[in-house]
mmCIF file of C-alpha atoms in Angstrom:
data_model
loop_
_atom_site.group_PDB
_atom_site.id
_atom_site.type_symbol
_atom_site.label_atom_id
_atom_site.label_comp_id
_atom_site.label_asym_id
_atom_site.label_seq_id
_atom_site.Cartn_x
_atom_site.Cartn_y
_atom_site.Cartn_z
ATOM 1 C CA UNK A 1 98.789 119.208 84.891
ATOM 2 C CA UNK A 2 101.379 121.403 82.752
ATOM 3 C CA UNK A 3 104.769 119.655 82.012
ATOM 4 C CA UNK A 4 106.719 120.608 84.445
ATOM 5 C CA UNK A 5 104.292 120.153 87.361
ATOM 6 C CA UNK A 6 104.013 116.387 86.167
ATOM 7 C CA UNK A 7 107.697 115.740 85.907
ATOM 8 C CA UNK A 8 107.856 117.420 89.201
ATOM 9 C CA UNK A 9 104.910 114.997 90.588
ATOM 10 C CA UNK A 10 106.437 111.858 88.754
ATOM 11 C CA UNK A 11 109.675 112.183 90.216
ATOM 12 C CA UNK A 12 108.758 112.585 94.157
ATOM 13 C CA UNK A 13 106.492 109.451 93.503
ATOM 14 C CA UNK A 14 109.242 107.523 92.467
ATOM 15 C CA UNK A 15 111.218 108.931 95.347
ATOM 16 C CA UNK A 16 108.205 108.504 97.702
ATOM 17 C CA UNK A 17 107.398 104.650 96.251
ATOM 18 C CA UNK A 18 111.313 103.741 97.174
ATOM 19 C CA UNK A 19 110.656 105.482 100.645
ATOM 20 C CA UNK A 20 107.849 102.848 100.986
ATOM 21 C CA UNK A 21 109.948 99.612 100.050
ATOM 22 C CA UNK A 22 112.524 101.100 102.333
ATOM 23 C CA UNK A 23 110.015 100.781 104.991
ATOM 24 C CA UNK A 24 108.995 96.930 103.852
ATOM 25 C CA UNK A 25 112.333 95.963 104.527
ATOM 26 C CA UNK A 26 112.505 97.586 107.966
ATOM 27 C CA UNK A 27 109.655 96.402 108.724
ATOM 28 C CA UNK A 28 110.510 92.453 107.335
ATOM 29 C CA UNK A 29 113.610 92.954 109.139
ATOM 30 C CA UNK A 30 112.083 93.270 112.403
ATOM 31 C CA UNK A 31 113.317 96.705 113.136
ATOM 32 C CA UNK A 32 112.238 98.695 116.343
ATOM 33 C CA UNK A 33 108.844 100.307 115.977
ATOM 34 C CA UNK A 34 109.599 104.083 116.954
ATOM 35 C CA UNK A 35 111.932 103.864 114.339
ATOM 36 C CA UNK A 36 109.357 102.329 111.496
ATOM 37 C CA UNK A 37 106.704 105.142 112.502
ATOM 38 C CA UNK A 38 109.455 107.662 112.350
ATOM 39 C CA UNK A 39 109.746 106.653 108.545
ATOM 40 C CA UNK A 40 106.094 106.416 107.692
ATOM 41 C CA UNK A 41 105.388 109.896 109.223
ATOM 42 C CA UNK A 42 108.103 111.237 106.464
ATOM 43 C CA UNK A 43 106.323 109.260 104.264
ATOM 44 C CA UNK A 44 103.121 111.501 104.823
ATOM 45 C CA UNK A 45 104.921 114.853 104.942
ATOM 46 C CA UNK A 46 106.635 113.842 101.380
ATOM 47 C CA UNK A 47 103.080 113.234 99.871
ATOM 48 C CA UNK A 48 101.581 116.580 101.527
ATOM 49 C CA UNK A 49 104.473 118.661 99.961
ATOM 50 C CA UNK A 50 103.509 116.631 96.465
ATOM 51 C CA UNK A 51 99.966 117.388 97.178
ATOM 52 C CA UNK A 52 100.877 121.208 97.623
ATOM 53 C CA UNK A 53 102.580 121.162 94.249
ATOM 54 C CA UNK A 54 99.473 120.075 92.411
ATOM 55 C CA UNK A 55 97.155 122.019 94.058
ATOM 56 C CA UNK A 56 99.412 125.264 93.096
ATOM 57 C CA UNK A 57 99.079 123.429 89.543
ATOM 58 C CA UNK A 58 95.506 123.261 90.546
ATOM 59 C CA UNK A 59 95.394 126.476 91.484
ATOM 60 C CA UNK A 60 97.276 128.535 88.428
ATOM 61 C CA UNK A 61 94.971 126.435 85.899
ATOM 62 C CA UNK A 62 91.963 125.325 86.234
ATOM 63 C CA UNK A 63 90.726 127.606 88.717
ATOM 64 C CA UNK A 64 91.984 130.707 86.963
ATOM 65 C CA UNK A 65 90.666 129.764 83.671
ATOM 66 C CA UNK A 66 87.352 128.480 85.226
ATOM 67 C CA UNK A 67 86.780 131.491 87.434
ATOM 68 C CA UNK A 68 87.579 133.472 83.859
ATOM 69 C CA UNK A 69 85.445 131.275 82.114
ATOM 70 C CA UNK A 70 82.655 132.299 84.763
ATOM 71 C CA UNK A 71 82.069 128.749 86.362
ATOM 72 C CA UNK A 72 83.645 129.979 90.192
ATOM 73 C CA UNK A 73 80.131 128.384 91.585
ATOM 74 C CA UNK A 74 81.506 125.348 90.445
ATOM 75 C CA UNK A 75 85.331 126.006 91.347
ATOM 76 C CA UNK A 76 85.066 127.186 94.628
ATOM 77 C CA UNK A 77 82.620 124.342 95.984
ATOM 78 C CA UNK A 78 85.169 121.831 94.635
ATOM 79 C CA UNK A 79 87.750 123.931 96.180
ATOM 80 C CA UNK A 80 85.865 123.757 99.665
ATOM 81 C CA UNK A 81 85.256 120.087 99.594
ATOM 82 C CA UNK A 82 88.890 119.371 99.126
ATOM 83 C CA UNK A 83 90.015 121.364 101.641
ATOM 84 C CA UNK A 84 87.585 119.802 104.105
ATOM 85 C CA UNK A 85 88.162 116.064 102.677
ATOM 86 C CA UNK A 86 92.491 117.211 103.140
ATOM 87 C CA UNK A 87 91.736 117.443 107.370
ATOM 88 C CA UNK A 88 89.692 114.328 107.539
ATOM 89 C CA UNK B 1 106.601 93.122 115.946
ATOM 90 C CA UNK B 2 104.804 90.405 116.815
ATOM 91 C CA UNK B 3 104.090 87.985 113.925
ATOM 92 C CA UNK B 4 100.096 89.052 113.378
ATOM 93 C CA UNK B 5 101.012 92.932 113.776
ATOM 94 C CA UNK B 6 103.696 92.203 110.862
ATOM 95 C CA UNK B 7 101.510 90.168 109.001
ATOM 96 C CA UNK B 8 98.727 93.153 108.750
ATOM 97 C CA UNK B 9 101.258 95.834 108.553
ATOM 98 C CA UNK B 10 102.963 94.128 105.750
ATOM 99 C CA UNK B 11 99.222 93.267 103.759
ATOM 100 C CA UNK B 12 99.095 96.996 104.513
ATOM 101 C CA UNK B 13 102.063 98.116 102.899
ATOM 102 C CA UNK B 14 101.263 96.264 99.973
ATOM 103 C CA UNK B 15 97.757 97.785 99.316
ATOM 104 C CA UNK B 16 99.631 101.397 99.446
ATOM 105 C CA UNK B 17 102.200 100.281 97.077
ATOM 106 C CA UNK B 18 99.550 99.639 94.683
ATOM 107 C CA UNK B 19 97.463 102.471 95.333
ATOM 108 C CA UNK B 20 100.392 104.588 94.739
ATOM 109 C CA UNK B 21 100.825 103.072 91.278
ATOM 110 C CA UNK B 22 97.341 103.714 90.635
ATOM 111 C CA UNK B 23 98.359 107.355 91.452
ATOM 112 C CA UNK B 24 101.361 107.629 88.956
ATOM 113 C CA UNK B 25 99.121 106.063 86.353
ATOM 114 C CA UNK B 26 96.591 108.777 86.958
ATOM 115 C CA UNK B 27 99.074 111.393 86.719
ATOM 116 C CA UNK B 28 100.974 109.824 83.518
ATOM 117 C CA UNK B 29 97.688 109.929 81.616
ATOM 118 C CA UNK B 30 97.140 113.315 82.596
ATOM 119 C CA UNK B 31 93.781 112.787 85.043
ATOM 120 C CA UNK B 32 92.291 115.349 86.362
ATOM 121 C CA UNK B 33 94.395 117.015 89.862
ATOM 122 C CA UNK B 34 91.497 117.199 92.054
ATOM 123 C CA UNK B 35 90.866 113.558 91.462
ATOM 124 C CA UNK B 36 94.244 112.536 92.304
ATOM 125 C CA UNK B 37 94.261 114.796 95.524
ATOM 126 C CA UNK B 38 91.339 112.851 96.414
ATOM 127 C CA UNK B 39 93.540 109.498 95.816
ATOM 128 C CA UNK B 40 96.226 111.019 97.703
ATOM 129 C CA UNK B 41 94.402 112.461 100.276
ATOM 130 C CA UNK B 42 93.110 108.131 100.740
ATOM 131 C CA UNK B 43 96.542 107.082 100.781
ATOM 132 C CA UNK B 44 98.197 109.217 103.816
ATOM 133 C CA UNK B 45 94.608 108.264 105.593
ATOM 134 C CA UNK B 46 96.203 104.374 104.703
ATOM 135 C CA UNK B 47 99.194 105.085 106.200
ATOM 136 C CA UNK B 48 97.810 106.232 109.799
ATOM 137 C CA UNK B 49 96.069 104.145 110.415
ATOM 138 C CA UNK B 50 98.681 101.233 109.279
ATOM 139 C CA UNK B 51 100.622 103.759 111.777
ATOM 140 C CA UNK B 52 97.607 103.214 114.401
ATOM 141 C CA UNK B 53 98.507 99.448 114.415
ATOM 142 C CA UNK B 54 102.624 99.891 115.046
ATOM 143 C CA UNK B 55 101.776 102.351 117.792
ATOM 144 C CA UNK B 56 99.045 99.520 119.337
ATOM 145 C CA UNK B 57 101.949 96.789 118.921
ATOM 146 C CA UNK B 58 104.731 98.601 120.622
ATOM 147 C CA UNK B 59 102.258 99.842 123.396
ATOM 148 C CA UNK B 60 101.659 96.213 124.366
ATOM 149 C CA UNK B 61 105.116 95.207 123.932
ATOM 150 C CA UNK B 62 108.103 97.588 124.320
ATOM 151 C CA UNK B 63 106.127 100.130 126.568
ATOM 152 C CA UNK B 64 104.827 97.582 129.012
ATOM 153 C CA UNK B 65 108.133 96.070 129.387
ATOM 154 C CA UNK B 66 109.999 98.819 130.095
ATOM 155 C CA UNK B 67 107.726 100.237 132.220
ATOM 156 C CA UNK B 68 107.394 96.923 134.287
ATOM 157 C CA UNK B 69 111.366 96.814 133.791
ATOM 158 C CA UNK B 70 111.852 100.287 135.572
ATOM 159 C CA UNK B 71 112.269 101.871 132.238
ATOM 160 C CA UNK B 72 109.344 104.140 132.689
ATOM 161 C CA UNK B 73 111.130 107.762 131.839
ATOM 162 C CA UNK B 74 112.851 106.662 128.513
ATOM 163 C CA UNK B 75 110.032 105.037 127.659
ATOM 164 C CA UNK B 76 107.459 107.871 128.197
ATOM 165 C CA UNK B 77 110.243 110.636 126.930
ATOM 166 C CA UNK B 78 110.040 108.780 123.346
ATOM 167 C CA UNK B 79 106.307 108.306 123.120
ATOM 168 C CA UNK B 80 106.148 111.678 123.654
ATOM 169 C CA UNK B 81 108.479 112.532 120.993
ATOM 170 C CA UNK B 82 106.870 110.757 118.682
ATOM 171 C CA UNK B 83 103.280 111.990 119.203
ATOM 172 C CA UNK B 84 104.958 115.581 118.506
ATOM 173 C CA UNK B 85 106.623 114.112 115.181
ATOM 174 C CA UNK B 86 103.358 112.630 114.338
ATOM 175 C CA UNK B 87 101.599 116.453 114.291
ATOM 176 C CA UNK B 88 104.305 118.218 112.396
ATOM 177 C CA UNK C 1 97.153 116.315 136.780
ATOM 178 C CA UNK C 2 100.459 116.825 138.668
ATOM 179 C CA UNK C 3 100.429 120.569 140.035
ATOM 180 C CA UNK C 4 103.035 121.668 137.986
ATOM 181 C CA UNK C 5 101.605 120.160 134.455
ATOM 182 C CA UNK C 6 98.288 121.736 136.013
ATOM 183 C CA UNK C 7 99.842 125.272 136.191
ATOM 184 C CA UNK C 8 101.047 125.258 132.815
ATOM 185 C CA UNK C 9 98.235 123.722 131.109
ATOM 186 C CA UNK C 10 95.879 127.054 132.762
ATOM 187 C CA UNK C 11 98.370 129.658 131.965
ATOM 188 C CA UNK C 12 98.479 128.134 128.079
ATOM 189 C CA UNK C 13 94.497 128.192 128.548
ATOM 190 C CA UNK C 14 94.569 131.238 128.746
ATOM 191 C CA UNK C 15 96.975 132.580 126.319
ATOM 192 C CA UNK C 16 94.740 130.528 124.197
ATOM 193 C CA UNK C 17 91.679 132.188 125.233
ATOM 194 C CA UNK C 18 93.541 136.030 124.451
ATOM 195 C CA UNK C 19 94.339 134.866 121.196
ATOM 196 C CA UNK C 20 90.834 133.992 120.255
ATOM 197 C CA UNK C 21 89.295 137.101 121.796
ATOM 198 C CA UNK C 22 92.152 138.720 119.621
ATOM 199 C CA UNK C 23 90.771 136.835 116.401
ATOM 200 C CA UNK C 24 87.584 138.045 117.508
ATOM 201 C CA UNK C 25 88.241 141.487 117.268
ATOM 202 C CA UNK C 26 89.871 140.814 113.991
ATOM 203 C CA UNK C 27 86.639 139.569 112.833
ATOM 204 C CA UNK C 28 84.839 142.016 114.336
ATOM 205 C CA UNK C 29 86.519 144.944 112.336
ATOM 206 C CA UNK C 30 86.758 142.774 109.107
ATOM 207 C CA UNK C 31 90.635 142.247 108.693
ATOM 208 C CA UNK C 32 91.552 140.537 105.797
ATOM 209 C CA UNK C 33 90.343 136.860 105.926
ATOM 210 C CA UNK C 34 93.948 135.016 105.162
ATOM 211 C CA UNK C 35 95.281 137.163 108.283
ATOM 212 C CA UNK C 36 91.935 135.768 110.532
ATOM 213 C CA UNK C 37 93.330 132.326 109.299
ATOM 214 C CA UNK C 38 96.604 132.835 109.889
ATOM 215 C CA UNK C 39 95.579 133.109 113.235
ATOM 216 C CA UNK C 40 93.427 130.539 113.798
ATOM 217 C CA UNK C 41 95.972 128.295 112.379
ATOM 218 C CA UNK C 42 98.489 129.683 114.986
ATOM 219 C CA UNK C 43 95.469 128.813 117.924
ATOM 220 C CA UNK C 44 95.533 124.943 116.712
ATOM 221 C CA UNK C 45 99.079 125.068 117.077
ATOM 222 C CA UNK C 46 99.184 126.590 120.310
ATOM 223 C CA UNK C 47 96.416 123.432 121.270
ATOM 224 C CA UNK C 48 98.096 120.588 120.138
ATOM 225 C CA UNK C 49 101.270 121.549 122.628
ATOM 226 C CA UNK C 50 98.976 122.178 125.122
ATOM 227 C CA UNK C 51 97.806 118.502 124.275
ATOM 228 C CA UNK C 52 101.447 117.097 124.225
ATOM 229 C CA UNK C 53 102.368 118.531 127.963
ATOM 230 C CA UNK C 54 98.914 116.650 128.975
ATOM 231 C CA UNK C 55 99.635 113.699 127.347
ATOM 232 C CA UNK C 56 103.259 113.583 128.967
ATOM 233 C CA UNK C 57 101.234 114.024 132.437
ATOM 234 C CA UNK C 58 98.930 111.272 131.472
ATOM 235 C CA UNK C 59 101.791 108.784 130.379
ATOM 236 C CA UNK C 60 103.990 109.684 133.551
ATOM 237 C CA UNK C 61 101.468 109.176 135.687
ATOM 238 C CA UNK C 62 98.149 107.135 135.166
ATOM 239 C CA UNK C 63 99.983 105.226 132.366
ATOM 240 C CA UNK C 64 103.057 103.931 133.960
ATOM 241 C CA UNK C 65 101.099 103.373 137.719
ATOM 242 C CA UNK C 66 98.179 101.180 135.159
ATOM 243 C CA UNK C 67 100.338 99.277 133.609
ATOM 244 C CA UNK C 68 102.572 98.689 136.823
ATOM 245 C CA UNK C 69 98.982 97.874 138.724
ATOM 246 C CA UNK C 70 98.484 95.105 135.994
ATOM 247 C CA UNK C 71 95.920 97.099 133.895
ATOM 248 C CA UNK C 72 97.999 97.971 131.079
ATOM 249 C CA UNK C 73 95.293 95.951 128.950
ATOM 250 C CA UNK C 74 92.842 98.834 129.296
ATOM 251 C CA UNK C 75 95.611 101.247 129.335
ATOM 252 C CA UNK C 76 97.106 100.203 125.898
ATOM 253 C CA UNK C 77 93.131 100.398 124.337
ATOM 254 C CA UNK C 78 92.621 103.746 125.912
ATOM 255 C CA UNK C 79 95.953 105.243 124.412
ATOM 256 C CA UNK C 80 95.152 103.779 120.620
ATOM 257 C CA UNK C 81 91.724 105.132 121.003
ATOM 258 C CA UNK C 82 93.323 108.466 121.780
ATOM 259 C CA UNK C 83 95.246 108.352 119.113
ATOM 260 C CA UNK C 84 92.939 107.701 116.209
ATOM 261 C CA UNK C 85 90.568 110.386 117.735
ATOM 262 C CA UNK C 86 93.289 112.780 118.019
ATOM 263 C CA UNK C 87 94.030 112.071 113.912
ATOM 264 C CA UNK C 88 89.964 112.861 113.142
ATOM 265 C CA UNK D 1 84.006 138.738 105.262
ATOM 266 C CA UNK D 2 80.468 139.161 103.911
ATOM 267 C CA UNK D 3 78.046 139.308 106.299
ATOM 268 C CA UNK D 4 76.853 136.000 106.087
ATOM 269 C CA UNK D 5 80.180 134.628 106.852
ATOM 270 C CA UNK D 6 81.105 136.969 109.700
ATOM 271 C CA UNK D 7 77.935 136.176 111.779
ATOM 272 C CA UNK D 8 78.888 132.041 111.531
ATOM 273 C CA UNK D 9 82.186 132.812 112.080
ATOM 274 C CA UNK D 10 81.212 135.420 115.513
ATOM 275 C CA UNK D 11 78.708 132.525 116.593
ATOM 276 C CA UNK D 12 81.157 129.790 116.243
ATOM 277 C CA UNK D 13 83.902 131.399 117.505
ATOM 278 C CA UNK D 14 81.630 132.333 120.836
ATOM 279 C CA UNK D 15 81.093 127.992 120.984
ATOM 280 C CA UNK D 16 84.377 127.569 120.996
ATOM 281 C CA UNK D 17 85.002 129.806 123.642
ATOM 282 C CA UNK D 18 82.418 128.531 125.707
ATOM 283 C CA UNK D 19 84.012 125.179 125.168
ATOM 284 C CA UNK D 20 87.441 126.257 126.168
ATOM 285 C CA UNK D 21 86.403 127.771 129.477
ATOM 286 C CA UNK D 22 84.577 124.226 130.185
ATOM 287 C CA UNK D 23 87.680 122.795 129.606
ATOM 288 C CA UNK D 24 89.572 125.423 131.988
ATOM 289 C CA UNK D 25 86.755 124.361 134.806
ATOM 290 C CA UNK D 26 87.997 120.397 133.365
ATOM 291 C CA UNK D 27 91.424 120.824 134.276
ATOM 292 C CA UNK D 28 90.598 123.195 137.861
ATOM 293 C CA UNK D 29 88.670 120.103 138.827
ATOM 294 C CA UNK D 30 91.178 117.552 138.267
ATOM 295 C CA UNK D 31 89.319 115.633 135.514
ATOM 296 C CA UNK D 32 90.596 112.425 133.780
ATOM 297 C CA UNK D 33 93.362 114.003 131.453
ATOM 298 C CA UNK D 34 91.791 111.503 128.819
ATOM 299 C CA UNK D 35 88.765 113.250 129.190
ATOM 300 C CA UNK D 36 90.162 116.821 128.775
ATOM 301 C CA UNK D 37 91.844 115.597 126.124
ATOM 302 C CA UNK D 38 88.844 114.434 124.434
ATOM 303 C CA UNK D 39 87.265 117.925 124.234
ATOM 304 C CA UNK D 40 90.431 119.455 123.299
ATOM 305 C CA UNK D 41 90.601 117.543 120.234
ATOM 306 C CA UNK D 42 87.137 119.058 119.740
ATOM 307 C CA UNK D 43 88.042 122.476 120.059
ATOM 308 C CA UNK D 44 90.567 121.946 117.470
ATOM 309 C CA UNK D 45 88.100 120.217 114.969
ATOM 310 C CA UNK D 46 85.598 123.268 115.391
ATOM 311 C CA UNK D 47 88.093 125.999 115.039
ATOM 312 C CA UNK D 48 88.895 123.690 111.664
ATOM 313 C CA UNK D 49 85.530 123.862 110.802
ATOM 314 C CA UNK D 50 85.369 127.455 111.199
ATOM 315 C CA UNK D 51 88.291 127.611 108.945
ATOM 316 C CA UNK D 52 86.500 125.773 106.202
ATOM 317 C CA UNK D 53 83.885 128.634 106.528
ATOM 318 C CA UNK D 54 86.176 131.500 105.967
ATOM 319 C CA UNK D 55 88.346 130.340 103.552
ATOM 320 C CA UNK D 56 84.929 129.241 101.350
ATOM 321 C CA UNK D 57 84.099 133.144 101.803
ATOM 322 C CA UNK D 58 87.510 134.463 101.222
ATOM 323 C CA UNK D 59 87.622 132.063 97.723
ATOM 324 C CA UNK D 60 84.122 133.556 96.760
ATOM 325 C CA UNK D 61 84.781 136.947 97.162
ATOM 326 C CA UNK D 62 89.067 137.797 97.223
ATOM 327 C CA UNK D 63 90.066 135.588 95.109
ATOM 328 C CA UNK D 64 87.397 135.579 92.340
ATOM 329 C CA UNK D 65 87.736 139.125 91.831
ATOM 330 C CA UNK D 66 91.433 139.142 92.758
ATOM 331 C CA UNK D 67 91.719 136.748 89.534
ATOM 332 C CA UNK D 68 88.998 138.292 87.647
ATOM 333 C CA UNK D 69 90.881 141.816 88.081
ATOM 334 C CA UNK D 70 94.460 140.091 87.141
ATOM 335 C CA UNK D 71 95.837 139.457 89.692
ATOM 336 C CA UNK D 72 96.453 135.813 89.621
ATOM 337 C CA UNK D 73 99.782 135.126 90.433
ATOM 338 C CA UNK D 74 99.474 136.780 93.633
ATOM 339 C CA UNK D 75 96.134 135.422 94.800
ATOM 340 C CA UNK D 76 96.963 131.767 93.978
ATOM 341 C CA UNK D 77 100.860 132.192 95.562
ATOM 342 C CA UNK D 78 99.012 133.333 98.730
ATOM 343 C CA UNK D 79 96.473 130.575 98.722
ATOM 344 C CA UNK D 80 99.351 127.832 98.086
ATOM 345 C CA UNK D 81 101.083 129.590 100.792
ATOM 346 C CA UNK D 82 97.675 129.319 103.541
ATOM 347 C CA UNK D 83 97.112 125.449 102.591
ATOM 348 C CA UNK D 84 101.266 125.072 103.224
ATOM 349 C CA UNK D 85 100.371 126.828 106.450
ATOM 350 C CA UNK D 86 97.342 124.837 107.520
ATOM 351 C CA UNK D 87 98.999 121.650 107.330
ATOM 352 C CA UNK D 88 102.541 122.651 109.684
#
């Protein structure tokens, strides 16, 4: 991952980690349901937009200099299977 | 909640919270993206179905007593609402 | 199905069914693939609101008359089954 | 879309049309919602599947020689775009 990516990456896990405890205390606290799912599905759309970043990371290294450096076999198929294993 | 939902969702919450520091250790010692997609990718699947287990709880609890309490529309109106949440 | 769900569950059926006969021509006279998937994309969408207006029905109806009739046992399981599938 | 590709693609995209006009005669017939659901969810994983299909052709052919011939900015900006896409 280049620098900035990783700061990038570092700092919405820190964000998404206080999200989490956030949600701990709801939930310890015994408030409504609706309102802890509500939280948790944020949860997931903060980690899919932190997944996006990295695969853009993903995307501007490693696959350009590996589809330069004649391995796209090898890229694509790996591309493929994380797309797939990203829907399961 | 009741006590064994809160019990599991709380065990829960604690094996993401660790998984997640697994994933900022991976990215602090620069590990390959595609590997920590794949830990990502683990960790929102953690979080539904932790979500699967709220939803079960407040089906057998809030929505059955409001429904039984005449409650049915506001009851239905925010299931609903939170099924579309869930897909955005 | 109430009529009126009924009716606009068929008429999105077959929106949804002009869109993919759309896509097909697409395919048919090799447009560019991102624009195909762009598409496709758009046809989930269009299915998973088509889903919601069901799922409404179901919970107005067969939902709030189970759990009134004392079933709501079955009726909770069949919901959180629903659920994970729809998640697959 | 080499030809490959486009046949799968034509073939699947005839299934799933097949499937939807079961699911029309489904919903004529007043069938368990549940049930209709059930395939619907179906539909939606095969289209997804047929997704997987193109984009693996679209990475093997666009986008290797797209980055081979320089331009890499533009092919990975519209793949990050098509995964942001994917997941709305």
């Amino acid at each position: 991952m280049i620098d900035q990516t990783k700061a990038d990456v570092l700092k919405r896990l820190s964000f998404i980690e206080g999200h989490l405890q956030g949600i701990r205390r709801m939930v310890e606290q015994d408030k409504y349901c609706v309102d802890v799912l509500k939280q948790t599905f944020a949860v997931r759309r903060a980690i899919e937009k932190m997944e996006a970043l990295m695969l853009e990371g993903h995307l501007q290294t490693c696959v350009v200099d590996g589809i330069k450096g004649g391995r796209e076999e090898a890229v694509v198929e790996e591309l493929v299977g994380l797309y797939e294993l990203s829907n399961k």
